[in-house]
PDB file of C-alpha atoms in Angstrom:
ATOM      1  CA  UNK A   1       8.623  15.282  -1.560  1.00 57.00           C
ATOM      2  CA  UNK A   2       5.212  16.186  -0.873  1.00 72.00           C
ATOM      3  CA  UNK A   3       1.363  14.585  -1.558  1.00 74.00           C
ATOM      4  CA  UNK A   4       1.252  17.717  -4.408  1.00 77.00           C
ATOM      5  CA  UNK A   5       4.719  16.287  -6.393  1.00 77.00           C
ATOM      6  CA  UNK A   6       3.299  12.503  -5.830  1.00 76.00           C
ATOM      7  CA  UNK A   7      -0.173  13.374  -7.170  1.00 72.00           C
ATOM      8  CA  UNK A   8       1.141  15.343 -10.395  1.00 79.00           C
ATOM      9  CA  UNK A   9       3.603  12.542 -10.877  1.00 78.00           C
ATOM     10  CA  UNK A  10       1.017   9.559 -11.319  1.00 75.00           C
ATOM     11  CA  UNK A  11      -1.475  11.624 -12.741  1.00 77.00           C
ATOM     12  CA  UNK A  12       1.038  12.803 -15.841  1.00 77.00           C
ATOM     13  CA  UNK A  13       1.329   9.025 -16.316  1.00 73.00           C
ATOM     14  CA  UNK A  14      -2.100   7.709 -15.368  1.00 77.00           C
ATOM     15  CA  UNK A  15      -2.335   5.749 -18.324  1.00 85.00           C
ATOM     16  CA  UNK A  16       0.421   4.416 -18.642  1.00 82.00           C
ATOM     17  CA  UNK A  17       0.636   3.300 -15.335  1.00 75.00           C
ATOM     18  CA  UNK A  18      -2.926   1.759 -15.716  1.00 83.00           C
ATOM     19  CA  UNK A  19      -1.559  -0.329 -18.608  1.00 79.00           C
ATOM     20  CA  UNK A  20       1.252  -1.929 -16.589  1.00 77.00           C
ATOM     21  CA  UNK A  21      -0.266  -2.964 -13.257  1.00 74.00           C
ATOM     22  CA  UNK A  22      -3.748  -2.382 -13.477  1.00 71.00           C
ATOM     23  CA  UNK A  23      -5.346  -5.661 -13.519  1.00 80.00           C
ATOM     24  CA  UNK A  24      -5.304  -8.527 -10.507  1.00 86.00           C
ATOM     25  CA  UNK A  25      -3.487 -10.447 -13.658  1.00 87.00           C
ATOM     26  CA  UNK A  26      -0.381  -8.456 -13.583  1.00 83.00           C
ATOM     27  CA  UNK A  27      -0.056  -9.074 -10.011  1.00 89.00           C
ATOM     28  CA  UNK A  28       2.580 -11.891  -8.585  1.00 90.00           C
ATOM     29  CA  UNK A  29       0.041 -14.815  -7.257  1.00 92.00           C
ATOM     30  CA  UNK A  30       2.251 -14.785  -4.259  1.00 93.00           C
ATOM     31  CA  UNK A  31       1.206 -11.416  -3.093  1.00 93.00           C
ATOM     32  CA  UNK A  32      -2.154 -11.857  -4.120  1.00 95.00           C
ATOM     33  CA  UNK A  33      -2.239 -15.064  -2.324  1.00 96.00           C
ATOM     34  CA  UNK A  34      -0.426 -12.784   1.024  1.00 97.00           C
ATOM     35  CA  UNK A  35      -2.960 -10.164   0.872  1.00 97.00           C
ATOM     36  CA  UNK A  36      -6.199 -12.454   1.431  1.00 97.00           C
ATOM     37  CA  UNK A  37      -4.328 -14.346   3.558  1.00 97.00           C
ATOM     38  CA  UNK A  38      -4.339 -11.543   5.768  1.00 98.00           C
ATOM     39  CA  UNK A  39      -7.464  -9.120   4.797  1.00 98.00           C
ATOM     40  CA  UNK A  40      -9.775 -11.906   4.188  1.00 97.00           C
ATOM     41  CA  UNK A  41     -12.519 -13.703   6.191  1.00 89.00           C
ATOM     42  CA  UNK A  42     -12.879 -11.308   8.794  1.00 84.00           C
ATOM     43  CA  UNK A  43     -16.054  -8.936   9.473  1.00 91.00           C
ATOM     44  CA  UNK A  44     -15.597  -5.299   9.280  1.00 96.00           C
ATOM     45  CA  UNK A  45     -14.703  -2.347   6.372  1.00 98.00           C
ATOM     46  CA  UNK A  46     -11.122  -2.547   5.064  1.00 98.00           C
ATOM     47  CA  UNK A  47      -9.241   0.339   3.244  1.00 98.00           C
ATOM     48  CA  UNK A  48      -6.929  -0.094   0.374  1.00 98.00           C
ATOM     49  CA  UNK A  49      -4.868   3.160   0.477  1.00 97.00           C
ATOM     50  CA  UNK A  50      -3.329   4.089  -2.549  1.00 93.00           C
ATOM     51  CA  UNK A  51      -5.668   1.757  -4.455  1.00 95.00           C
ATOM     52  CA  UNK A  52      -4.088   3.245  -7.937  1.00 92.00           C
ATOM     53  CA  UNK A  53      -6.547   1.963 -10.718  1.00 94.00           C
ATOM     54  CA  UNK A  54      -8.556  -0.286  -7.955  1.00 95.00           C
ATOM     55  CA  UNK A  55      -7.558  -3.863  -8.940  1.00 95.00           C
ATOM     56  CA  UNK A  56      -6.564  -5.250  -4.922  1.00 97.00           C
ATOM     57  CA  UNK A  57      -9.571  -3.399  -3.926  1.00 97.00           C
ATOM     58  CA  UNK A  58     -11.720  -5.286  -6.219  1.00 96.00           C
ATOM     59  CA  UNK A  59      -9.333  -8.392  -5.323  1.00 97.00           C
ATOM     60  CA  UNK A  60     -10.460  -7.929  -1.671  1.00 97.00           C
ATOM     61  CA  UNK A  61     -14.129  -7.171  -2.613  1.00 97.00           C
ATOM     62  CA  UNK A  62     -14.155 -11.072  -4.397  1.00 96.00           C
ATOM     63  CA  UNK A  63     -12.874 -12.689  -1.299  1.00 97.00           C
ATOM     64  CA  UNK A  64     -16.173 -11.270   0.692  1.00 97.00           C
ATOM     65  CA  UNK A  65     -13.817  -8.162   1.810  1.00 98.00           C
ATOM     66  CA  UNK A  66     -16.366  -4.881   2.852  1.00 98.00           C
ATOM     67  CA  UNK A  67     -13.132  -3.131   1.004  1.00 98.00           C
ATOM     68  CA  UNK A  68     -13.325   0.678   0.165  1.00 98.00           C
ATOM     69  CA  UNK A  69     -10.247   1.994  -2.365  1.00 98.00           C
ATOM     70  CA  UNK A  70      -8.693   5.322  -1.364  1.00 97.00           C
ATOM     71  CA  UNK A  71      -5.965   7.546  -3.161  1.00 95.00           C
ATOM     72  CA  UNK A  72      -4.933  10.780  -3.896  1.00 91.00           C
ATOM     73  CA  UNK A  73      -5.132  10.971  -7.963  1.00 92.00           C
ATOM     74  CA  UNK A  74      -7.911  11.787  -9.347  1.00 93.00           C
ATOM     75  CA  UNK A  75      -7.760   9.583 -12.836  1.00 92.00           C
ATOM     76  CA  UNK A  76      -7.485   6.411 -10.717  1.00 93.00           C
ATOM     77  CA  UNK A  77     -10.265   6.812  -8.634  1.00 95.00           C
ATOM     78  CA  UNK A  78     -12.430   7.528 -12.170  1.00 95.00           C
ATOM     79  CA  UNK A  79     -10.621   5.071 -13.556  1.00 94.00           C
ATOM     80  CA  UNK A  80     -11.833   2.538 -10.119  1.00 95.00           C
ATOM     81  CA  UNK A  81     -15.048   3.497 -10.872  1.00 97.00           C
ATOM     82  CA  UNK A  82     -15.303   2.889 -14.076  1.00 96.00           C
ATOM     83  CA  UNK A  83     -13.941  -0.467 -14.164  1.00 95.00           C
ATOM     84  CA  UNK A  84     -15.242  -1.831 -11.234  1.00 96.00           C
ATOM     85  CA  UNK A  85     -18.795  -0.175 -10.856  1.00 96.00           C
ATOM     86  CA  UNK A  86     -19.750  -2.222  -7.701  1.00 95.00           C
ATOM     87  CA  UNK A  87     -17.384  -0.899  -6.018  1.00 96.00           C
ATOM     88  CA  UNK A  88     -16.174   2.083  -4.061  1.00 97.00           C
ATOM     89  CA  UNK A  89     -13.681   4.568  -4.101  1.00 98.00           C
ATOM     90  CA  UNK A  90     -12.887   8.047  -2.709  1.00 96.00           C
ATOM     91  CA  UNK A  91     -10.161  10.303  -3.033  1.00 95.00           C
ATOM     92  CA  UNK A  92      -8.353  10.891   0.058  1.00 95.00           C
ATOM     93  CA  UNK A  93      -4.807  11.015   1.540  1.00 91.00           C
ATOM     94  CA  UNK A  94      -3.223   8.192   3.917  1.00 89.00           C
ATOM     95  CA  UNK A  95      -1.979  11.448   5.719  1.00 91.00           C
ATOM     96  CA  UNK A  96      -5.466  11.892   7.444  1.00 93.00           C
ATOM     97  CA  UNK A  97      -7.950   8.952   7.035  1.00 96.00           C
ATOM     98  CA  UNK A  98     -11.473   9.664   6.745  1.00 94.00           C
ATOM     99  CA  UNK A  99     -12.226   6.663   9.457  1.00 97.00           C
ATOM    100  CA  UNK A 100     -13.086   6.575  13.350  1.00 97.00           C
ATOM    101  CA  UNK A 101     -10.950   5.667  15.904  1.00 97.00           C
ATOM    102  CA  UNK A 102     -10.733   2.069  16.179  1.00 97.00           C
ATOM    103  CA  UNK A 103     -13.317   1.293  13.029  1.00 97.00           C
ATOM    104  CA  UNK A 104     -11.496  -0.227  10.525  1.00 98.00           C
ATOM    105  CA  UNK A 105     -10.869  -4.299  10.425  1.00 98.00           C
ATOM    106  CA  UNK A 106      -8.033  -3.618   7.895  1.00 98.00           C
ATOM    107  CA  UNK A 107      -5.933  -1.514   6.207  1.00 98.00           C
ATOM    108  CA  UNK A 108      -4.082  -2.405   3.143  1.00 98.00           C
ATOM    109  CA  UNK A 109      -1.284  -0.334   2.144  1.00 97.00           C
ATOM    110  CA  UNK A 110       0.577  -1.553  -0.881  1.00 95.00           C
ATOM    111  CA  UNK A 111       3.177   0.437  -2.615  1.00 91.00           C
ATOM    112  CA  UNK A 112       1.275   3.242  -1.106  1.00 91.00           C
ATOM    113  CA  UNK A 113       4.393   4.580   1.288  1.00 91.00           C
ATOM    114  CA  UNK A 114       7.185   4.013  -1.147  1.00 88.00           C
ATOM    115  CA  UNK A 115       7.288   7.710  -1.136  1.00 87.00           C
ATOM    116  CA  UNK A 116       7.169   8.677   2.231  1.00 88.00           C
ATOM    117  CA  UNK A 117      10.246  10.266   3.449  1.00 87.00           C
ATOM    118  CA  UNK A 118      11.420   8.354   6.303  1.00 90.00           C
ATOM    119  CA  UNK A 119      11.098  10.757   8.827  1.00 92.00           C
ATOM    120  CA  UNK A 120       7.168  10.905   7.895  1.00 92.00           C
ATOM    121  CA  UNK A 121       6.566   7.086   8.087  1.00 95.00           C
ATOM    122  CA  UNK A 122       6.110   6.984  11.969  1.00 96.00           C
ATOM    123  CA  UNK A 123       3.188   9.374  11.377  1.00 96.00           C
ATOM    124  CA  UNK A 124       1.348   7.673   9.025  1.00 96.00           C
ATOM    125  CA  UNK A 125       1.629   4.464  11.248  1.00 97.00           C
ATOM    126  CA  UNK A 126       0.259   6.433  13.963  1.00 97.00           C
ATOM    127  CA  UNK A 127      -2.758   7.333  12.036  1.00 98.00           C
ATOM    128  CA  UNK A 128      -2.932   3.694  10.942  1.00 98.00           C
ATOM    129  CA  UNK A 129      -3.091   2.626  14.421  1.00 98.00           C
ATOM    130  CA  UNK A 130      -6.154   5.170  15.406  1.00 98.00           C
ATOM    131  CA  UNK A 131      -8.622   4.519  12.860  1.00 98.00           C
ATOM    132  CA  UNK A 132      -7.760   0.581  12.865  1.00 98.00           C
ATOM    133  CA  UNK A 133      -9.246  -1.598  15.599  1.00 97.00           C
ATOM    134  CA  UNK A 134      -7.485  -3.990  17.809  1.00 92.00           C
ATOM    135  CA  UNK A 135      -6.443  -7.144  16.663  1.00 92.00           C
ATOM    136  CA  UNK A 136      -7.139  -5.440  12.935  1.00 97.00           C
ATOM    137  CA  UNK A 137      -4.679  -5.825  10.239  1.00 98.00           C
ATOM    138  CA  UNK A 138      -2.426  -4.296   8.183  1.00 98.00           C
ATOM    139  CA  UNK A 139      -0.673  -5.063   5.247  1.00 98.00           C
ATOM    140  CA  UNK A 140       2.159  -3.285   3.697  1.00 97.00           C
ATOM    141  CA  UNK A 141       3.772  -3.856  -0.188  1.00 95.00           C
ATOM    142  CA  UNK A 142       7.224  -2.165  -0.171  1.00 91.00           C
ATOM    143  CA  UNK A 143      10.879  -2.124  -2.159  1.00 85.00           C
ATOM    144  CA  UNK A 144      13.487  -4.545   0.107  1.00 81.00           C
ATOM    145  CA  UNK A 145      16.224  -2.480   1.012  1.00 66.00           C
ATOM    146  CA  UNK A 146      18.288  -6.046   2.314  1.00 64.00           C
ATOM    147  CA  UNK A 147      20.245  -4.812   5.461  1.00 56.00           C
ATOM    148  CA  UNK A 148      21.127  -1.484   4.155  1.00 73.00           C
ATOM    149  CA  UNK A 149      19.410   1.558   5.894  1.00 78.00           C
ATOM    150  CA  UNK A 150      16.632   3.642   4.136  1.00 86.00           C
ATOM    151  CA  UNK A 151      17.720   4.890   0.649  1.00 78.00           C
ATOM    152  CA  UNK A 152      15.954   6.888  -1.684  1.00 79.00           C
ATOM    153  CA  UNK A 153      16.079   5.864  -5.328  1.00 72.00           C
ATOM    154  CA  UNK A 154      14.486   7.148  -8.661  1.00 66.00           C
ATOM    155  CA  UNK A 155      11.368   5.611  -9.098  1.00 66.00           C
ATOM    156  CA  UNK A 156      10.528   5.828 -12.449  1.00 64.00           C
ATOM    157  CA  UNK A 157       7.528   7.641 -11.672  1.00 64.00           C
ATOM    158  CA  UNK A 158       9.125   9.992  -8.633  1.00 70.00           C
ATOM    159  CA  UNK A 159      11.465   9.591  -5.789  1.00 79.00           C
ATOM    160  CA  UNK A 160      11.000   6.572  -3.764  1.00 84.00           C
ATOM    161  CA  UNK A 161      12.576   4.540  -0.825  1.00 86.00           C
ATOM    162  CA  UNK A 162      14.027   0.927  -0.253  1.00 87.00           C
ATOM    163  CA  UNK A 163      13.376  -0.290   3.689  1.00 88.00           C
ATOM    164  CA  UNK A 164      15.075  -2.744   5.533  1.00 89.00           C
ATOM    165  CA  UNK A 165      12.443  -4.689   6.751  1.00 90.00           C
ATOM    166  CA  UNK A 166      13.851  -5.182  10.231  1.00 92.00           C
ATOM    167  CA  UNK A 167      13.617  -1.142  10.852  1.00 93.00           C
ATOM    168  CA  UNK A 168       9.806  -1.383   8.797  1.00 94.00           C
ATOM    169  CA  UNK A 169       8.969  -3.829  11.666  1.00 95.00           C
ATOM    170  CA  UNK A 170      10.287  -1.631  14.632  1.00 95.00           C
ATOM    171  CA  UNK A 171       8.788   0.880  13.732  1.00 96.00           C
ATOM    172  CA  UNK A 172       5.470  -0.754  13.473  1.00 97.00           C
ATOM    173  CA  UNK A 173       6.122  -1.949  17.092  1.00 98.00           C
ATOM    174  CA  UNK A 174       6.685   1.141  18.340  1.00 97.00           C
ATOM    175  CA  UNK A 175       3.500   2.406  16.224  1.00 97.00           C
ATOM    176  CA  UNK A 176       1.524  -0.281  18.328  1.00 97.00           C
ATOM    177  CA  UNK A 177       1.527  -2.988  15.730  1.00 98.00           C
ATOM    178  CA  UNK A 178       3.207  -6.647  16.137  1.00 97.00           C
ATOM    179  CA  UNK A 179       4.345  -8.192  12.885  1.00 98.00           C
ATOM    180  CA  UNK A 180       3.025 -11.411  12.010  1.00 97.00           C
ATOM    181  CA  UNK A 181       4.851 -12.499   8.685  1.00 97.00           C
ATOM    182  CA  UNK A 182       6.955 -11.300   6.108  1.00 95.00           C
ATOM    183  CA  UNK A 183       7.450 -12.265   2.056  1.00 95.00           C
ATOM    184  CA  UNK A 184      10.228 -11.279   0.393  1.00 89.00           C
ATOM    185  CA  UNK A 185      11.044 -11.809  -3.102  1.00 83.00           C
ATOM    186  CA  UNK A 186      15.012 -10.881  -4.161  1.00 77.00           C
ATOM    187  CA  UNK A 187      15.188  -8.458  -7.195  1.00 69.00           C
ATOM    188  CA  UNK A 188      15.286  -9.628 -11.329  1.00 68.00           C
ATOM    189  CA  UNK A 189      16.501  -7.952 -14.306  1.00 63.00           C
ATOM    190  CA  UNK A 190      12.973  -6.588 -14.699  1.00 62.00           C
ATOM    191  CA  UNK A 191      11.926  -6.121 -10.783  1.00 63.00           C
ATOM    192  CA  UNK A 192      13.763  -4.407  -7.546  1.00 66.00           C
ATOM    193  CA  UNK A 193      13.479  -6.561  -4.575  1.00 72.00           C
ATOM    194  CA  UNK A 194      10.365  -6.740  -3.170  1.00 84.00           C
ATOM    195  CA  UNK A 195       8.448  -7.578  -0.279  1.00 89.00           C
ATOM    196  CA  UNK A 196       5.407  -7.625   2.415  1.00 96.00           C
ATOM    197  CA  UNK A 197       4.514  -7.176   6.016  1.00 97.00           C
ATOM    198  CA  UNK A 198       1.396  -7.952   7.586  1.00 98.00           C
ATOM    199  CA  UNK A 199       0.841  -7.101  10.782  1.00 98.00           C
ATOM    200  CA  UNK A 200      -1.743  -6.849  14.030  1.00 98.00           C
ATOM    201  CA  UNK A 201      -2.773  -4.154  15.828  1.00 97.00           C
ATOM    202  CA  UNK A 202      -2.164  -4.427  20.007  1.00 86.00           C
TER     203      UNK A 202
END
């Protein structure tokens, strides 16, 4: 899987997608609640990578947040834009962030490495861990793979990945990051398990 297939993939269903989760509205008050928990209240630029249609970004941005959306698809980003005109967004790729070392506050990251393959995730962390400065925090959304290793699965938009969150939180440690909680919510007849991982930089 590459940043080409993913791009294609939410772009052939850009609407659609928009329709389902693109609104603060449609998302659980829990995580809502987790993310300015952790991204709020603190001074300095925050990134929401793999913004999608820019709703968390805007989220952030009414909490105070200096938060800038980022993503790879092109109809979100217009979409972002035209929804929430105060605020900004960019194209970009998580891959290679357009930040300097040790800049950021925060990075939130939400959904946005479902489609990693596993043996890429340790170099996006990396990445994560220049651009973000220390003590700065990030925030990950991901599918709950239990106690199970990493298994792909088929997303309904393109092929994605369930975590156990004990090997999510190694390898943030040995990306430089200490976890600092976790939420996880078990699965529905309508949602996969779910959950979140904020964490601090060293």
């Amino acid at each position: 899987m590459n940043l080409e297939q993913v791009r294609q993939a939410y772009a052939s269903v850009a609407e659609a997608y928009i329709g389902l989760f693109g609104t603060r509205e449609q998302v659980h008050p829990d995580d809502l609640a987790f993310v300015g928990r952790h991204l709020a209240g603190r001074p300095g630029a925050v990134l929401d990578l793999g913004c999608g249609p820019g709703h968390l970004t805007d989220h952030l941005r009414s909490l105070g947040v200096d938060a800038t959306g980022v993503d790879l698809v092109p109809e979100f980003i217009a979409h972002a834009r035209a929804t929430h005109p105060d605020g900004r967004y960019h194209l970009g790729s998580l891959h290679r962030l357009d930040a300097a070392d040790n800049s950021l506050a925060g990075i939130l990251a939400w959904y946005s490495l479902i489609h990693l393959p596993p043996q890429d995730l340790d170099g996006v962390l990396a990445e994560f861990q220049r651009a973000i400065s220390r003590s700065g925090t990030l925030v990950l959304g991901l599918f709950d793979g239990g106690v199970e290793e990493v298994a792909a699965f088929d997303h309904k938009v393109v092929t994605a990945y369930r975590w156990p969150f004990d090997e999510v939180s190694a390898r943030l440690a040995r990306a430089g990051f200490t976890e600092v909680e976790r939420l996880r919510r078990p699965g529905d007849d309508r949602h996969r398990p779910h959950g979140a991982i904020a964490a601090v930089a060293a």
